[in-house]
mmCIF file of C-alpha atoms and ligand atoms in Angstrom:
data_model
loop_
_atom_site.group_PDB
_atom_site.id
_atom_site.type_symbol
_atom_site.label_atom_id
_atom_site.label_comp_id
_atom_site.label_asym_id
_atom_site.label_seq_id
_atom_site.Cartn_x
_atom_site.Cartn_y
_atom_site.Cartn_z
ATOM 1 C CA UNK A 1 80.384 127.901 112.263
ATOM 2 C CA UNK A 2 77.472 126.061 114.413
ATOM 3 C CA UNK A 3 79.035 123.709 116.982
ATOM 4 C CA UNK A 4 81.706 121.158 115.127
ATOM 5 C CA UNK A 5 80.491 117.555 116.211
ATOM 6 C CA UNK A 6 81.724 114.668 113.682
ATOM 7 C CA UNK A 7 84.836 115.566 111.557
ATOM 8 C CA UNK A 8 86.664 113.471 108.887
ATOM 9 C CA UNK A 9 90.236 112.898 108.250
ATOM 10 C CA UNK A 10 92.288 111.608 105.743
ATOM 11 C CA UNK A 11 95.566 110.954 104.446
ATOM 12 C CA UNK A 12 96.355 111.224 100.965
ATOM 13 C CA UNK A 13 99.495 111.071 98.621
ATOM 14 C CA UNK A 14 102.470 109.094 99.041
ATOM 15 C CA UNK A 15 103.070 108.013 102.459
ATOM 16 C CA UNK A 16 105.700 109.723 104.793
ATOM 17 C CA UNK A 17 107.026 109.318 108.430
ATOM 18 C CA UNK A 18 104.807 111.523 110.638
ATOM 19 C CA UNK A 19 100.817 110.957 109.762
ATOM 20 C CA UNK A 20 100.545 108.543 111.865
ATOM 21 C CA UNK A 21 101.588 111.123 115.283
ATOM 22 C CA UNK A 22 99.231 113.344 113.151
ATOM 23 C CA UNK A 23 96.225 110.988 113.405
ATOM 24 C CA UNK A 24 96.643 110.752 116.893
ATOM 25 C CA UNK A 25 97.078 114.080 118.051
ATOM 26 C CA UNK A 26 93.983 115.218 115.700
ATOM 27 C CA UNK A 27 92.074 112.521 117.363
ATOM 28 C CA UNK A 28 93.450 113.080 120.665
ATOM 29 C CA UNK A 29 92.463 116.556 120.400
ATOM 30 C CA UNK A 30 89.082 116.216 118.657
ATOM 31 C CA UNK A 31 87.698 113.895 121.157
ATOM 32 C CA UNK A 32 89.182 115.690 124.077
ATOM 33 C CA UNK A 33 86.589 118.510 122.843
ATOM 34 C CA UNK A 34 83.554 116.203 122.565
ATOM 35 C CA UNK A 35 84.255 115.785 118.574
ATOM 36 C CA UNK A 36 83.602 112.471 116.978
ATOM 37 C CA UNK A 37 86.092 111.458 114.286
ATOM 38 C CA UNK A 38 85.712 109.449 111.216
ATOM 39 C CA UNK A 39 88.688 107.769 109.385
ATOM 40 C CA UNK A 40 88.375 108.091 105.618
ATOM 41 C CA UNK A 41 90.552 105.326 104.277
ATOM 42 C CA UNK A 42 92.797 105.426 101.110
ATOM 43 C CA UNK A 43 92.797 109.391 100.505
ATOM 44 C CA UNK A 44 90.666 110.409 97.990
ATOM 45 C CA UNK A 45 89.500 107.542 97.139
ATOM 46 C CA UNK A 46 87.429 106.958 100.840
ATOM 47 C CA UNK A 47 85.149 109.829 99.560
ATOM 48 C CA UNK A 48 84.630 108.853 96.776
ATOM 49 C CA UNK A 49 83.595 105.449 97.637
ATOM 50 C CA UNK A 50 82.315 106.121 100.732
ATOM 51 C CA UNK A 51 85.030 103.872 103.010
ATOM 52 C CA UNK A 52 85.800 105.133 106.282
ATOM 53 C CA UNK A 53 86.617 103.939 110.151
ATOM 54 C CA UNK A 54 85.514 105.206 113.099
ATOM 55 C CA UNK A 55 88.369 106.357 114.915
ATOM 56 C CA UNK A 56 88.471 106.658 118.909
ATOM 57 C CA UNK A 57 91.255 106.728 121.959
ATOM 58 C CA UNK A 58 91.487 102.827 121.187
ATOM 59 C CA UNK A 59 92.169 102.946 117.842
ATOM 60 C CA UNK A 60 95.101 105.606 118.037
ATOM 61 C CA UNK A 61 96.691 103.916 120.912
ATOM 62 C CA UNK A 62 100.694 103.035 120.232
ATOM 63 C CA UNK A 63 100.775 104.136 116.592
ATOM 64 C CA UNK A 64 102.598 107.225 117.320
ATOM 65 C CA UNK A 65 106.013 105.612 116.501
ATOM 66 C CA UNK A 66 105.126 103.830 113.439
ATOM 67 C CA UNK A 67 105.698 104.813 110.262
ATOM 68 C CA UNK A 68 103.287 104.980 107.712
ATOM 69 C CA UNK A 69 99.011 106.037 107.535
ATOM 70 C CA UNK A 70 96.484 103.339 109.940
ATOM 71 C CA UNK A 71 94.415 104.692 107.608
ATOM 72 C CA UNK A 72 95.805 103.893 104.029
ATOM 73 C CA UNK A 73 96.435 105.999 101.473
ATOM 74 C CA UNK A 74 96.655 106.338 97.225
ATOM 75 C CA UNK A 75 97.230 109.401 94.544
ATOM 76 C CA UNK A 76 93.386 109.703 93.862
ATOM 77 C CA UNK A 77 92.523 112.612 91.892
ATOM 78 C CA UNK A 78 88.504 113.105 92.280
ATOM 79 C CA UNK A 79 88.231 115.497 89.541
ATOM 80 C CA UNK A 80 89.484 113.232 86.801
ATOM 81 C CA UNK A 81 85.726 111.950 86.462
ATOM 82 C CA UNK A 82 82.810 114.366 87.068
ATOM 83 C CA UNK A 83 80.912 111.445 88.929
ATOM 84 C CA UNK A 84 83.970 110.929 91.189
ATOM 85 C CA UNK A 85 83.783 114.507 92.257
ATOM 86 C CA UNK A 86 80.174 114.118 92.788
ATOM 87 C CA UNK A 87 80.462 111.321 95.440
ATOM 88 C CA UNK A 88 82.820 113.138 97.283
ATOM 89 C CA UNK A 89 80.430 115.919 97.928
ATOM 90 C CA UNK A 90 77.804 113.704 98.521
ATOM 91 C CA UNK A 91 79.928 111.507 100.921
ATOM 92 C CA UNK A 92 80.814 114.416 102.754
ATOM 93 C CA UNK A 93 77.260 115.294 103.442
ATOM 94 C CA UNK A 94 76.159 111.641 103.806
ATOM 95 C CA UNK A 95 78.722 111.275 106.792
ATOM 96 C CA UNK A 96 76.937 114.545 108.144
ATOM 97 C CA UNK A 97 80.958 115.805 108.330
ATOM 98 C CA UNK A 98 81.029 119.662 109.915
ATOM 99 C CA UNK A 99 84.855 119.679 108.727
ATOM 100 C CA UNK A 100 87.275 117.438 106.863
ATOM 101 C CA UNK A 101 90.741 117.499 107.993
ATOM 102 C CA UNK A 102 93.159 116.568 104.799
ATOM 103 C CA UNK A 103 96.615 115.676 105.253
ATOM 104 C CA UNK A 104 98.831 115.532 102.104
ATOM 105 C CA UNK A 105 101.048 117.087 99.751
ATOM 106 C CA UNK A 106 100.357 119.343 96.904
ATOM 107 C CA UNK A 107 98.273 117.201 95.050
ATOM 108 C CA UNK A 108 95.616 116.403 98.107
ATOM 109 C CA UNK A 109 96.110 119.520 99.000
ATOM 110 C CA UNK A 110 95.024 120.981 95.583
ATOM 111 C CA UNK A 111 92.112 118.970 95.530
ATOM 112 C CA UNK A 112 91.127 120.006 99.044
ATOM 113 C CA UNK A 113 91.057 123.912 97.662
ATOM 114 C CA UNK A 114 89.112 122.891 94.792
ATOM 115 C CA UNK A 115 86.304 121.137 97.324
ATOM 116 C CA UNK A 116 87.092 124.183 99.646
ATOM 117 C CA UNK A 117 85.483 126.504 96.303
ATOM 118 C CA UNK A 118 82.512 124.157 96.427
ATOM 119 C CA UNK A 119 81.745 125.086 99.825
ATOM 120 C CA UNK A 120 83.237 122.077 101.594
ATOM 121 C CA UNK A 121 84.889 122.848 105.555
ATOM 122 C CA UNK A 122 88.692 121.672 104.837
ATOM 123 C CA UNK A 123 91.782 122.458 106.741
ATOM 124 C CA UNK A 124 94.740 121.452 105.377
ATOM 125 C CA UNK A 125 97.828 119.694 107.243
ATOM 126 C CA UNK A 126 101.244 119.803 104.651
ATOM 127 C CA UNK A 127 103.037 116.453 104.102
ATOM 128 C CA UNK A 128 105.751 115.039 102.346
ATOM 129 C CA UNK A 129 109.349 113.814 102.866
ATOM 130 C CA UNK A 130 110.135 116.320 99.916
ATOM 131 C CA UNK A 131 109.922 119.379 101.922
ATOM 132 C CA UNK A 132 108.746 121.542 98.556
ATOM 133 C CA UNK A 133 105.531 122.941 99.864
ATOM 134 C CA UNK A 134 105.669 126.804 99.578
ATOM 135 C CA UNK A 135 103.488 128.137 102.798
ATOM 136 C CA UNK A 136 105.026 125.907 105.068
ATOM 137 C CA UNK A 137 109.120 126.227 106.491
ATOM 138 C CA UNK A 138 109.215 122.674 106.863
ATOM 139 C CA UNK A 139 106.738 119.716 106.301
ATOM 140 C CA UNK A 140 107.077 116.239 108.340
ATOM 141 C CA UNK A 141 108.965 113.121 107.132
ATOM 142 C CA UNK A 142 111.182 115.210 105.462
ATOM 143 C CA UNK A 143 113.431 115.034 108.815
ATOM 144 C CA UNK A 144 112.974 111.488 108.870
ATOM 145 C CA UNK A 145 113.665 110.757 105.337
ATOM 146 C CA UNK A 146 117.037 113.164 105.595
ATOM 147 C CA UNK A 147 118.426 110.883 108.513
ATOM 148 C CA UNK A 148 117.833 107.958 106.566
ATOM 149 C CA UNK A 149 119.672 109.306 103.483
ATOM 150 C CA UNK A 150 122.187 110.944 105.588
ATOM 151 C CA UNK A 151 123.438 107.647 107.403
ATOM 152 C CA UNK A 152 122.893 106.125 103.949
ATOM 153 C CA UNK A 153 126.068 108.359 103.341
ATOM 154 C CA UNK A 154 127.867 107.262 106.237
ATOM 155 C CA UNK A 155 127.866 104.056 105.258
ATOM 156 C CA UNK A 156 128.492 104.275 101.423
ATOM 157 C CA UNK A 157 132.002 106.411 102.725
ATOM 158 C CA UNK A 158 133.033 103.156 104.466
ATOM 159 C CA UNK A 159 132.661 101.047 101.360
ATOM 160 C CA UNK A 160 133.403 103.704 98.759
ATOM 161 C CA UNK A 161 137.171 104.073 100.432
ATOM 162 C CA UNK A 162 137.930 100.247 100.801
ATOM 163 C CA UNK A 163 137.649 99.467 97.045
ATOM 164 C CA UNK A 164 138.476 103.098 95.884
ATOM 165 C CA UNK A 165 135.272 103.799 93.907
ATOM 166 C CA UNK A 166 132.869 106.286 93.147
ATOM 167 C CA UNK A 167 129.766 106.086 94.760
ATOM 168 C CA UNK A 168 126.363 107.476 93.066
ATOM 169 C CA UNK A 169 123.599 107.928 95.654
ATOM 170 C CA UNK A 170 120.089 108.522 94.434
ATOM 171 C CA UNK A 171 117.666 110.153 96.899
ATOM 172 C CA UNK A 172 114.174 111.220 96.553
ATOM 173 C CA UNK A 173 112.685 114.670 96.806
ATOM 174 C CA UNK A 174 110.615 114.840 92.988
ATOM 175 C CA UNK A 175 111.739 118.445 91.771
ATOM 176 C CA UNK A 176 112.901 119.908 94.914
ATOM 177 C CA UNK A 177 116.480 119.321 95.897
ATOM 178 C CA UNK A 178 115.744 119.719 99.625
ATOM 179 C CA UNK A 179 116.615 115.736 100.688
ATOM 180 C CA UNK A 180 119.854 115.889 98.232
ATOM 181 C CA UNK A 181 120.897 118.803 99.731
ATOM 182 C CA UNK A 182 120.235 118.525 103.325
ATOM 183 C CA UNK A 183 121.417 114.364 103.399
ATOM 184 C CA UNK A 184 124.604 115.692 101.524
ATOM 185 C CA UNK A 185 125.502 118.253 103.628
ATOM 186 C CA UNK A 186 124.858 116.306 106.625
ATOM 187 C CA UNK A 187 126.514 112.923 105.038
ATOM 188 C CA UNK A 188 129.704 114.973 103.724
ATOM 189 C CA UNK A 189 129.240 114.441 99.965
ATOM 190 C CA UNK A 190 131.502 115.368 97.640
ATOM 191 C CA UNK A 191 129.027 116.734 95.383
ATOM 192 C CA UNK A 192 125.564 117.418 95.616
ATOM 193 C CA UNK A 193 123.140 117.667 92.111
ATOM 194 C CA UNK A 194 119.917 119.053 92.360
ATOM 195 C CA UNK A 195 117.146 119.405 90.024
ATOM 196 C CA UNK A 196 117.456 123.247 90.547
ATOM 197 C CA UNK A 197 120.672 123.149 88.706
ATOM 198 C CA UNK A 198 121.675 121.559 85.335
ATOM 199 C CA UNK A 199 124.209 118.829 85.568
ATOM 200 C CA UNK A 200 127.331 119.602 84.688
ATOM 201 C CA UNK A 201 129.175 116.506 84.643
ATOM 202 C CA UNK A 202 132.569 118.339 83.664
ATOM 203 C CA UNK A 203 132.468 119.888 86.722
ATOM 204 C CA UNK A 204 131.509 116.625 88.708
ATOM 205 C CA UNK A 205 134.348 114.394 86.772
ATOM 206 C CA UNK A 206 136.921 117.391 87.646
ATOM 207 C CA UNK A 207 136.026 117.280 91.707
ATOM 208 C CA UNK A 208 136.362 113.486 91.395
ATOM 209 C CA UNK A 209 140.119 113.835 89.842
ATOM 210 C CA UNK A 210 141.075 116.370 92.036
ATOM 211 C CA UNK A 211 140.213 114.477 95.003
ATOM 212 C CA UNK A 212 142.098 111.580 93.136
ATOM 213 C CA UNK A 213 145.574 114.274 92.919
ATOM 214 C CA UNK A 214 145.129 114.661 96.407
ATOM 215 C CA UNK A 215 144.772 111.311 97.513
ATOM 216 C CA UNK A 216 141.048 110.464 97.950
ATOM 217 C CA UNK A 217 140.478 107.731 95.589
ATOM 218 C CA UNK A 218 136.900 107.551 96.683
ATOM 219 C CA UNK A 219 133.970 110.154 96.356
ATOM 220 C CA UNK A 220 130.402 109.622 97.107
ATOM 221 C CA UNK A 221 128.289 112.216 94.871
ATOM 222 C CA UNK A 222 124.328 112.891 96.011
ATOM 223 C CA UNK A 223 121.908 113.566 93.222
ATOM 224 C CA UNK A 224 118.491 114.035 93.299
ATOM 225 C CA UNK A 225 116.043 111.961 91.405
ATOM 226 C CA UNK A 226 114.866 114.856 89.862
ATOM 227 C CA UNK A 227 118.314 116.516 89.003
ATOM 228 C CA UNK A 228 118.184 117.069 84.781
ATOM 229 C CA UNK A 229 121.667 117.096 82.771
ATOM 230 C CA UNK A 230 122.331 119.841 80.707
ATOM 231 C CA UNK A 231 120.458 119.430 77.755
ATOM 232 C CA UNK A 232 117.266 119.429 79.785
ATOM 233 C CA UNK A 233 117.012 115.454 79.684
ATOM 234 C CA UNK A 234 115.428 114.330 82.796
ATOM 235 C CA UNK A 235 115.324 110.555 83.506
ATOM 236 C CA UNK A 236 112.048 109.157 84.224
ATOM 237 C CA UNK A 237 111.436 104.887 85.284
ATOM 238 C CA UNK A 238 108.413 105.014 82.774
ATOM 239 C CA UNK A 239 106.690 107.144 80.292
ATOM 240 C CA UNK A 240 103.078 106.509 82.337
ATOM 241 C CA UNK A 241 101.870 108.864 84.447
ATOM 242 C CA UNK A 242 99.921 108.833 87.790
ATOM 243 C CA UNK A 243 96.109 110.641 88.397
ATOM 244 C CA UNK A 244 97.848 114.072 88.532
ATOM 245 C CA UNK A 245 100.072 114.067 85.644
ATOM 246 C CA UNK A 246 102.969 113.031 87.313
ATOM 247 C CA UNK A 247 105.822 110.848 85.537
ATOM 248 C CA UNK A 248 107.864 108.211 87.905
ATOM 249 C CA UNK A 249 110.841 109.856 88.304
ATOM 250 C CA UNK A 250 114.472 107.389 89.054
ATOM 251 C CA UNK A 251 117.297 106.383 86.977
ATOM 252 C CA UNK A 252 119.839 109.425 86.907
ATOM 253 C CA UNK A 253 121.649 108.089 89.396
ATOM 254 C CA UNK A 254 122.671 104.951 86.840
ATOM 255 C CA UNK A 255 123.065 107.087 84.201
ATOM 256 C CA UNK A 256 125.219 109.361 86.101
ATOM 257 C CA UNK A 257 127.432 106.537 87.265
ATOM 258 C CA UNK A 258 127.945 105.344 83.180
ATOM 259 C CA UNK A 259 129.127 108.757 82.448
ATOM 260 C CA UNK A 260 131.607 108.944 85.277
ATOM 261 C CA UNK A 261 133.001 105.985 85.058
ATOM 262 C CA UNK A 262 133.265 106.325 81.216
ATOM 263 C CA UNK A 263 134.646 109.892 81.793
ATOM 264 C CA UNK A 264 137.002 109.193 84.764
ATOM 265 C CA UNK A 265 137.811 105.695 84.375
ATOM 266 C CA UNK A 266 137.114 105.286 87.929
ATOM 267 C CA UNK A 267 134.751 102.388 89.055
ATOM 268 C CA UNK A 268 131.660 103.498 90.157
ATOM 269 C CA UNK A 269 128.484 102.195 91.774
ATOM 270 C CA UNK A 270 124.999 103.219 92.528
ATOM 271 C CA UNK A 271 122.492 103.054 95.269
ATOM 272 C CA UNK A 272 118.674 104.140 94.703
ATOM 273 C CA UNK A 273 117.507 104.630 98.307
ATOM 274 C CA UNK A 274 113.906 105.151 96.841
ATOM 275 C CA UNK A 275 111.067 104.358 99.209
ATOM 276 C CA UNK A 276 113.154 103.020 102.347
ATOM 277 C CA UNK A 277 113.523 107.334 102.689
ATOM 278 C CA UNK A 278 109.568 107.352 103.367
ATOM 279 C CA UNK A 279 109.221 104.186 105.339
ATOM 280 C CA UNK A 280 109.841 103.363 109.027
ATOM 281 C CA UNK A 281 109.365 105.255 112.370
ATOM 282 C CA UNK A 282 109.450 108.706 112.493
ATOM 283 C CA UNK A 283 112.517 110.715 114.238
ATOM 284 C CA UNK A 284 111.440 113.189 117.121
ATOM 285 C CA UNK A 285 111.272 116.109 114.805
ATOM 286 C CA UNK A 286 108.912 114.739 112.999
ATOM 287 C CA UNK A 287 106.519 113.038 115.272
ATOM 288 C CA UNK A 288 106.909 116.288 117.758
ATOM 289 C CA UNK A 289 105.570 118.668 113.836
ATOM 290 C CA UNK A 290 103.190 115.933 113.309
ATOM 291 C CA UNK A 291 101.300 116.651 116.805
ATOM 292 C CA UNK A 292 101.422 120.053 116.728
ATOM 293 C CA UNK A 293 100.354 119.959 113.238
ATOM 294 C CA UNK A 294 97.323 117.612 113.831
ATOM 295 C CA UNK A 295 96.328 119.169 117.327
ATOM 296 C CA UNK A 296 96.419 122.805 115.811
ATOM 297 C CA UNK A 297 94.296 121.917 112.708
ATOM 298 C CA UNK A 298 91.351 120.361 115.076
ATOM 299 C CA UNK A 299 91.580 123.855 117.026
ATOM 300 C CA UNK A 300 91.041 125.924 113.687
ATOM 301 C CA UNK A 301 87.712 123.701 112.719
ATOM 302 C CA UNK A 302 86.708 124.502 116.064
ATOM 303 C CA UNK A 303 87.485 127.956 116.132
ATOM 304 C CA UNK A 304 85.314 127.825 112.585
ATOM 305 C CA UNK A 305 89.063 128.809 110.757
ATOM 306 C CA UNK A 306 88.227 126.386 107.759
ATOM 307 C CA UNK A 307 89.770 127.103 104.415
ATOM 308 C CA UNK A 308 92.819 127.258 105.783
ATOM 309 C CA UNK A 309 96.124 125.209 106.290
ATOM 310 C CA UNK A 310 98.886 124.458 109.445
ATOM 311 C CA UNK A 311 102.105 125.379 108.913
ATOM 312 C CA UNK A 312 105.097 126.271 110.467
ATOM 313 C CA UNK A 313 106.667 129.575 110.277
ATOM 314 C CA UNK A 314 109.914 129.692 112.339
ATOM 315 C CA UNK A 315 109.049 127.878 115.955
ATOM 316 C CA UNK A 316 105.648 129.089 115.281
ATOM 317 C CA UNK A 317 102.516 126.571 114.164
ATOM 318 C CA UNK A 318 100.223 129.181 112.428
ATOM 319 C CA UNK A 319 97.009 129.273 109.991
ATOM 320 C CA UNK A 320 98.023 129.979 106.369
ATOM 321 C CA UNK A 321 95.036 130.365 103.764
ATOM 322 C CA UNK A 322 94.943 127.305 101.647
ATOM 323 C CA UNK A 323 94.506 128.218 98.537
ATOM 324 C CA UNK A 324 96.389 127.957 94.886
ATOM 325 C CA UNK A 325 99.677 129.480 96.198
ATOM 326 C CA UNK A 326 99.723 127.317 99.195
ATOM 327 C CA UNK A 327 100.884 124.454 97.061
ATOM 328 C CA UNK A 328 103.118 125.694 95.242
ATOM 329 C CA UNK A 329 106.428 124.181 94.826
ATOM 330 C CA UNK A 330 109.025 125.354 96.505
ATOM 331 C CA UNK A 331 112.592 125.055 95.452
ATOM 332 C CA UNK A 332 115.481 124.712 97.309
ATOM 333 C CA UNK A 333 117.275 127.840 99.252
ATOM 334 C CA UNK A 334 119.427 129.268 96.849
ATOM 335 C CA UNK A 335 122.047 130.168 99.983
ATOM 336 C CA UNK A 336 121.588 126.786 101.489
ATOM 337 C CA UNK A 337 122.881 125.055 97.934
ATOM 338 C CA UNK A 338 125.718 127.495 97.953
ATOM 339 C CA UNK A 339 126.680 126.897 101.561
ATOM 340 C CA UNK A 340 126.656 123.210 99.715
ATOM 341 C CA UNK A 341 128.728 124.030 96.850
ATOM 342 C CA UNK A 342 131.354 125.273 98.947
ATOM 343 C CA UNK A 343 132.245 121.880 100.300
ATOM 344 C CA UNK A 344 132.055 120.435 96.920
ATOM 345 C CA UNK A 345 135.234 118.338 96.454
HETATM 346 O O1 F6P B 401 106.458 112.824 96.985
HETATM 347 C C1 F6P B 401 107.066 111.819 97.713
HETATM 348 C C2 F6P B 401 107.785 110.858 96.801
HETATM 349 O O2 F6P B 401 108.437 109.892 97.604
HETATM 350 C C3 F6P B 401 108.780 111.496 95.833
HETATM 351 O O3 F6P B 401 109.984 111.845 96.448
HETATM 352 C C4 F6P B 401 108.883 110.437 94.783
HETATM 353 O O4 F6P B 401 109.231 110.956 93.529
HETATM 354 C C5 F6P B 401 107.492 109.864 94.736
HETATM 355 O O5 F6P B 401 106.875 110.188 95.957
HETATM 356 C C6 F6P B 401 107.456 108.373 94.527
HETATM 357 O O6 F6P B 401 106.145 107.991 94.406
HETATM 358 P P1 F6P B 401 105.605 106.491 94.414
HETATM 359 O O7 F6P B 401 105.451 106.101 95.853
HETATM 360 O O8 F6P B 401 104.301 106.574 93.727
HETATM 361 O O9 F6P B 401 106.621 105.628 93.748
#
């Protein structure tokens, strides 16, 4: 690659704690190496309609604890319309771009190999408070979003013992069971349902009684938006789905709390934590990934590595081809949910 002078960056997906550090330290460490950097606002959709911001010290000064993307973001898929596609190539060229730096989840990140075919310069930075990317140990905001659901926890004990009721908690994650399991582990649930594993309510009413025998008249149960009872039923808000096929998922958690209550007799109540896990500032662990993330994908377009995504292997921030196993889903750690299990009841 010919010397890298103007590269793009975007942010794409559902928001999560972290981009924002990300921004920075990409344009922190772009301009630090005589790079100019263009904002492309709203994901997607910037190339495709050609919106962008120019992006400089000033501009990326104090955002490092907020959460959140300065530069906006939205599930556009490109390839959807042939002429959407079209002006993203174009756009790319128009803004005389050397390298496009695209930060998002699978579905950003599975457009970004598809562009990557068609000869565009992309690396790839993994996000998502769902922590299901496959190349990747961990992605930011999924730190962030844990805490959150993990003092949710805390406080739903509190509440759940002083009126002796069950307490549903419904946490985010899509299809992955890594914020169920890591908030309930860390929260002390009683018991933890992931979309990994069927539902097996007979089990979950029979920890709640024994707990009862013993003289807990108050469990807090974890599951996963995603989680699916036995039967295969999986509960979605809405039969629409978004640009990349994907249904709304929510509403287990209610329908868990029905059956348990009908089941147990036990009152019961439910929280939906939904999108207060992606919002706000994000914790140290995240905002510490999101730098080394951002400053280690400007150093691959200058070291001509394009093609190819961050990620972190162990303490390590290394280059990972991005390509149609890189976003993969990954499920949770079978060990991990049986370390879990263990501590059911
Ligand atoms: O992928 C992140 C995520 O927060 C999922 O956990 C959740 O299912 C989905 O996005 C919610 O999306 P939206 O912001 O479109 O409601």
């Amino acid at each position: 690659m010919g010397t890298v002078r103007t590269i793009g960056v975007l942010t794409g997906g559902g928001d999560c704690p972290g981009l924002n550090p990300v921004i920075r330290a990409v344009v922190r460490r772009a301009m630090a190496n005589g790079v100019v950097v263009i904002g492309i606002k709203n994901g997607w959709q910037g190339l495709v309609k050609g919106e962008t911001v120019a992006l400089d010290l000033q501009s990326v000064s104090g955002i490092l604890p907020k959460g959140g993307t300065i530069l906006g973001t939205s599930r556009t898929n490109p390839f959807k319309r042939p002429e959407d596609a079209q002006a993203v190539l174009d756009h790319y060229r128009a803004l005389k771009l050397d390298a496009l730096i695209a930060i998002g989840g699978e579905d950003t990140l599975g457009v970004a190999v598809k562009l990557i075919a068609q000869g565009l310069k992309i690396v790839g930075i993994p996000k998502t408070i769902d922590n299901d990317l496959s190349r990747t140990d961990f992605t930011f905001g999924f730190d962030t979003a844990v805490n959150v659901a993990m003092e949710a926890i805390d406080r739903l004990h509190s509440t759940a013992e002083s009126h002796h009721r069950i307490m549903v908690a419904e946490v985010m994650g899509r299809h992955a069971g890594w914020i169920a399991t890591y908030a309930g582990i860390a929260g002390g649930a009683d018991v933890i349902l992931v979309p990994e594993e069927p539902v097996d309510l007979d089990a979950v009413c029979e920890v709640i009684r024994k707990r009862h025998h013993r003289g807990k008249e108050f469990s807090i149960i974890v599951v996963a938006e995603g989680a699916k009872f036995r039967d295969g039923t999986m509960i979605a808000k809405e039969d629409k789905t978004d640009a990349f096929g994907h249904v709304r998922l929510g509403g287990i958690g209610q329908a868990l709390a029905d059956l348990i209550e009908q089941r147990t007799g036990f009152e019961t109540r439910v929280t939906v934590l939904g999108h207060i896990q992606r919002g706000g500032s994000p914790t140290a662990f995240d905002r510490v990934l999101g730098t080394r993330f951002g400053a280690k994908a400007v150093d691959l377009v200058l070291a001509g590595q394009t093609g190819m995504m961050v990620s972190l292997q162990g303490q390590q921030i290394v280059a990972k081809p991005l390509d149609e196993t890189a976003v993969m889903m990954k499920t949770i750690d079978p060990e991990l949910y049986d370390l879990a299990k263990s501590f059911f009841g």
